[in-house]
mmCIF file of C-alpha atoms in Angstrom:
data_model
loop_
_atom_site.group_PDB
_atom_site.id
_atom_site.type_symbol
_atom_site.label_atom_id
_atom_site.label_comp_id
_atom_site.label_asym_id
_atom_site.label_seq_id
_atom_site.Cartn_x
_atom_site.Cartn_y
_atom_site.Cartn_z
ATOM 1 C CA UNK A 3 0.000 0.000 0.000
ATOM 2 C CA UNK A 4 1.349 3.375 -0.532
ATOM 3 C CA UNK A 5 0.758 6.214 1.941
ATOM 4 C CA UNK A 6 2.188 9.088 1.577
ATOM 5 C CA UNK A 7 4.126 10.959 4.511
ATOM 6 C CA UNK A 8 4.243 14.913 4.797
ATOM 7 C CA UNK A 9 7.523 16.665 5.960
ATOM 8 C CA UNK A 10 9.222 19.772 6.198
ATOM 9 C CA UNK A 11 12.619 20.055 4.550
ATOM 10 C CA UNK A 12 13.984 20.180 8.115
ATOM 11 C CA UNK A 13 11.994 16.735 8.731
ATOM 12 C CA UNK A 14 13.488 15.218 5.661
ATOM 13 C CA UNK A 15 17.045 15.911 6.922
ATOM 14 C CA UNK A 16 16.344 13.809 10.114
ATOM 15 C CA UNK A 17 14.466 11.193 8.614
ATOM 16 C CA UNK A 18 17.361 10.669 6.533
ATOM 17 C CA UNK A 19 20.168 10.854 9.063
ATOM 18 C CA UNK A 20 17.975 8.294 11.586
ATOM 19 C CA UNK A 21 16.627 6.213 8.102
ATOM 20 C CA UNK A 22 13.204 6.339 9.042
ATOM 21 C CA UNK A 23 10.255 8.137 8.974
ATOM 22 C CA UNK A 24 9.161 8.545 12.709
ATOM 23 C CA UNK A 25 8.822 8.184 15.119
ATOM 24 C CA UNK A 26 5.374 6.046 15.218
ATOM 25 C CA UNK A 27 2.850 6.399 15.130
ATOM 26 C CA UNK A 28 3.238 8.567 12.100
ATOM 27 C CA UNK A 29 0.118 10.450 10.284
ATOM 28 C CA UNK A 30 -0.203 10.281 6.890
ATOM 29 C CA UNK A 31 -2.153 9.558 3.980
ATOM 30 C CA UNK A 32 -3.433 7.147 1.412
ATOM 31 C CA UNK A 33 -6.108 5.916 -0.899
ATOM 32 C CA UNK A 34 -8.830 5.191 1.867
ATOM 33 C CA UNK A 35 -12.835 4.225 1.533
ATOM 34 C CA UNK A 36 -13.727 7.595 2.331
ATOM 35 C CA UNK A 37 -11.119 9.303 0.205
ATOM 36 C CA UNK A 38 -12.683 6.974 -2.928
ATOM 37 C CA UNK A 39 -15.793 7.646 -2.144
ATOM 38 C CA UNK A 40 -15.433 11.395 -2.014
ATOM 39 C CA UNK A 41 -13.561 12.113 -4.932
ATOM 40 C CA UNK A 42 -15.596 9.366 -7.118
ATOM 41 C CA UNK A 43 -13.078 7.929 -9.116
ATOM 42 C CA UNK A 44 -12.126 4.263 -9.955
ATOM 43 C CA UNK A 45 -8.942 5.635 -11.673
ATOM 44 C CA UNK A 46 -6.086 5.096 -8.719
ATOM 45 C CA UNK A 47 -3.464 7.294 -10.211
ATOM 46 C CA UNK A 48 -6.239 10.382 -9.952
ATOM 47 C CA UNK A 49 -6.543 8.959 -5.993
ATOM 48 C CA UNK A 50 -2.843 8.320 -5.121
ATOM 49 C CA UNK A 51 -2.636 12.267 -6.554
ATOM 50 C CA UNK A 52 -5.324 12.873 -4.235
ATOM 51 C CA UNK A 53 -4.129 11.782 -1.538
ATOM 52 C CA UNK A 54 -0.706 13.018 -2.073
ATOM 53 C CA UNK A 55 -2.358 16.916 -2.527
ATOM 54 C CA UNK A 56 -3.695 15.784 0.827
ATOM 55 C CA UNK A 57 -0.344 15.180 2.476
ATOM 56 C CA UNK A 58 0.950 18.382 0.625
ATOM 57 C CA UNK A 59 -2.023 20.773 3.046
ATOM 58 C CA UNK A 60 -0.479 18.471 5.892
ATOM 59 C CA UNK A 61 3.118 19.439 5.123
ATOM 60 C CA UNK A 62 1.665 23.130 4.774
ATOM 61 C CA UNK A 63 0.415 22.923 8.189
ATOM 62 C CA UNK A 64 3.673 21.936 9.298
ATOM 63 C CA UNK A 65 5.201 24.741 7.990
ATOM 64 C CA UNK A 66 3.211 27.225 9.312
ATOM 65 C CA UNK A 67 3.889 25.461 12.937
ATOM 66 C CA UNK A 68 7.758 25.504 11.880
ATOM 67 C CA UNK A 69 8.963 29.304 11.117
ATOM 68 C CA UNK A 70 12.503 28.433 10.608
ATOM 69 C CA UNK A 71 11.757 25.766 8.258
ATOM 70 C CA UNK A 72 12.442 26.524 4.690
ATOM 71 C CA UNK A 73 9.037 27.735 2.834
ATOM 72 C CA UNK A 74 8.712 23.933 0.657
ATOM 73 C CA UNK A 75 6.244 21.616 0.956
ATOM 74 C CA UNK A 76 7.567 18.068 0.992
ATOM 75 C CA UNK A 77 5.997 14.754 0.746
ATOM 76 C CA UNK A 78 7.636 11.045 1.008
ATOM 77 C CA UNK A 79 5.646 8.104 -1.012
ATOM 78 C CA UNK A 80 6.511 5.298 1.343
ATOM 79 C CA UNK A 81 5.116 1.579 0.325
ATOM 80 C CA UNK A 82 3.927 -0.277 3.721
ATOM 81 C CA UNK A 83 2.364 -3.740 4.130
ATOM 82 C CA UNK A 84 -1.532 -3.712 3.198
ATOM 83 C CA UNK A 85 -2.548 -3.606 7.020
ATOM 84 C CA UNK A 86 -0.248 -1.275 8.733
ATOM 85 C CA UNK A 87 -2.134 2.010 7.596
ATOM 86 C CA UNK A 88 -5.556 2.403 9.070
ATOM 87 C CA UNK A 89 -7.671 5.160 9.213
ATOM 88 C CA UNK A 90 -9.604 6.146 12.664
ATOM 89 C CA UNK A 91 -12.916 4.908 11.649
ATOM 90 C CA UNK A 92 -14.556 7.739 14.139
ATOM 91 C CA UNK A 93 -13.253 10.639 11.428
ATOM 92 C CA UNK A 94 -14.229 8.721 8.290
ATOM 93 C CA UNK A 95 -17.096 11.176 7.568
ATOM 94 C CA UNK A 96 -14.752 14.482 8.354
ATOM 95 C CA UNK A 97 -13.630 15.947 5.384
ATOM 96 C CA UNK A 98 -10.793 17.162 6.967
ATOM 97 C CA UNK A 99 -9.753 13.720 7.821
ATOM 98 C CA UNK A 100 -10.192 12.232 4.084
ATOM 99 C CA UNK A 101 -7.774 9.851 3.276
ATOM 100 C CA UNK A 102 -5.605 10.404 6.802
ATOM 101 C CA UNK A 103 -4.026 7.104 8.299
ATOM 102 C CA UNK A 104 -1.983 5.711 11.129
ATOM 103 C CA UNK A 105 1.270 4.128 10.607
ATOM 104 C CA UNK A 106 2.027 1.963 14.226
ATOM 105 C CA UNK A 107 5.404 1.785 13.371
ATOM 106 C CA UNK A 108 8.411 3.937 12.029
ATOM 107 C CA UNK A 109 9.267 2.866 8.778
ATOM 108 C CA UNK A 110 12.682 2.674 6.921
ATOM 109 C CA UNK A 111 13.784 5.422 4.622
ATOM 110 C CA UNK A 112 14.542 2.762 2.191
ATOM 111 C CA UNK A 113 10.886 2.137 1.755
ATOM 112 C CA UNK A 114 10.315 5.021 0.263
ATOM 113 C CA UNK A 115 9.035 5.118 -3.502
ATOM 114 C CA UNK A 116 9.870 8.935 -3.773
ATOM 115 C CA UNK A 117 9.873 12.394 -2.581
ATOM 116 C CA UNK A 118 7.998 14.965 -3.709
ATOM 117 C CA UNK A 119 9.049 18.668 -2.769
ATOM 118 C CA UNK A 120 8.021 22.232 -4.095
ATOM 119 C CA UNK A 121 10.690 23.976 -6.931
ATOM 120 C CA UNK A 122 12.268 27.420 -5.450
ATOM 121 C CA UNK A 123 9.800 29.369 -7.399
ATOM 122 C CA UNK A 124 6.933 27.911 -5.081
ATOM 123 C CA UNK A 125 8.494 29.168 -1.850
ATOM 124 C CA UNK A 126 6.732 33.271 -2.049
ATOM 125 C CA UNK A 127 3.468 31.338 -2.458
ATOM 126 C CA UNK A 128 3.796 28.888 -0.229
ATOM 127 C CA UNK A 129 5.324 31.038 2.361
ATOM 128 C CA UNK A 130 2.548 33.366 2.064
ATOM 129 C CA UNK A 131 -0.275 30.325 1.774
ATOM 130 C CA UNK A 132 1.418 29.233 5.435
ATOM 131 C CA UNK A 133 1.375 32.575 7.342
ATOM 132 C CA UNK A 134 -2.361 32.679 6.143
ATOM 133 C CA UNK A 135 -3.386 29.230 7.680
ATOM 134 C CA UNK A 136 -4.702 30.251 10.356
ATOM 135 C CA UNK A 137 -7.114 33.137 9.194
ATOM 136 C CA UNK A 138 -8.213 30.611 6.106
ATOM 137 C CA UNK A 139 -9.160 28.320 9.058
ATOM 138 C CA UNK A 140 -11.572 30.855 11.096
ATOM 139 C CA UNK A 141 -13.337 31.828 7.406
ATOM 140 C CA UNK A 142 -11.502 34.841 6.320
ATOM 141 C CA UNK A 143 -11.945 33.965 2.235
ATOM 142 C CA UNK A 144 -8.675 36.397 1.253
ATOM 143 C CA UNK A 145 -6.839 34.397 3.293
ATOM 144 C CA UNK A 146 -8.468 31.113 2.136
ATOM 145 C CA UNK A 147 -7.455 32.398 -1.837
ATOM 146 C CA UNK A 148 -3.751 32.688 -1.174
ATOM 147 C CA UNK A 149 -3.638 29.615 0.788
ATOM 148 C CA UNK A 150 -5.154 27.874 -2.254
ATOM 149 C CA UNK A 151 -2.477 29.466 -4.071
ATOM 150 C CA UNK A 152 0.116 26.840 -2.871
ATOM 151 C CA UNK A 153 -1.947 24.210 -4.304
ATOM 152 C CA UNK A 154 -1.227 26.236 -7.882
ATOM 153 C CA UNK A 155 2.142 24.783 -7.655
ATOM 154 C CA UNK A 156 2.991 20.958 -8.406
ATOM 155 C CA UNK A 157 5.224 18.891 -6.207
ATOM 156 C CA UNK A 158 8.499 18.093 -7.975
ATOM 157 C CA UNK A 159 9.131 14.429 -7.664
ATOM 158 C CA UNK A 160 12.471 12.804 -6.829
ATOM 159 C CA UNK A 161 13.951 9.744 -6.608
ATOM 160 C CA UNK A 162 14.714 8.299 -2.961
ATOM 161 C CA UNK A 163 18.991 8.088 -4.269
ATOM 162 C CA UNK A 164 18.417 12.398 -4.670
ATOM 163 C CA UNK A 165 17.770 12.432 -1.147
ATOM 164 C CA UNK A 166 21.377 14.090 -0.048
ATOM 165 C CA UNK A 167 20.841 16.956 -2.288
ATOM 166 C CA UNK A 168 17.938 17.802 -1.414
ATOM 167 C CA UNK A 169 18.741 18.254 2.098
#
């Protein structure tokens, strides 16, 4: 199963200097009932995307917790046993929770399938998108535009070997 694991750049760095992502239990996300049944697809690439643009808010959220952090979004696509994501059946009707899981366990770096990160010319936007979080949450609808503006940008993907140079 893939899930796929938001980060900050920061995050990345000591995920690859321990060689896991952790420690458990680790939130992230995947293609579950509820995400299917909300974005009514039966194509899984268009879910796995989903649920990686998912991750990417999460990451977002992270940065706007983490000041220091560099302004880039970044996402690891990890593979884990069928099993060893679950979702909290209590939040399955929460569309804030759609497609969040559990992971009970860290899980080796060298599980990971890839990593997807924001190019330099995202940072402005998703800088800005992260100091506006929190307004966008209580309704304010200028602050809800330029956090959608982050989602403007794709994640870059890279291979798990690029790892040092991203960091």
């Amino acid at each position: 199963m893939r899930v796929y694991v938001p980060l900050t750049l920061p995050g990345l760095a000591e995920a690859h200097k321990a060689g896991q992502l952790g420690p458990a239990p680790l939130d992230a996300y995947a293609v579950t009932p509820a995400l299917r049944e909300w974005y009514v697809s039966d194509d899984i690439e268009e879910l796995e995307y989903a649920a990686l643009s998912r991750a990417a808010q999460a990451s977002l959220r992270r940065l706007a917790a983490d000041p220091d952090a560099p302004r880039r979004r970044v996402v690891v696509a990890v593979d884990v046993p069928e099993g060893a994501a679950v979702a909290d059946p209590d939040r399955a009707l929460d569309e804030s929770a759609l497609g969040e899981v559990r992971l009970a366990a860290a899980v080796p770096l060298a599980k990971a399938a890839a990593v997807h990160v924001d190019a330099d010319d995202a940072e402005a936007d998703v800088a800005a998108a992260a100091a506006a979080l929190g307004a966008a949450d209580h309704g304010d609808e200028d602050a809800r535009f330029t956090v959608d503006g982050a989602e403007d940008h794709e994640l870059m993907w890279f291979g798990v070997q690029e790892l040092p140079n991203l960091i």
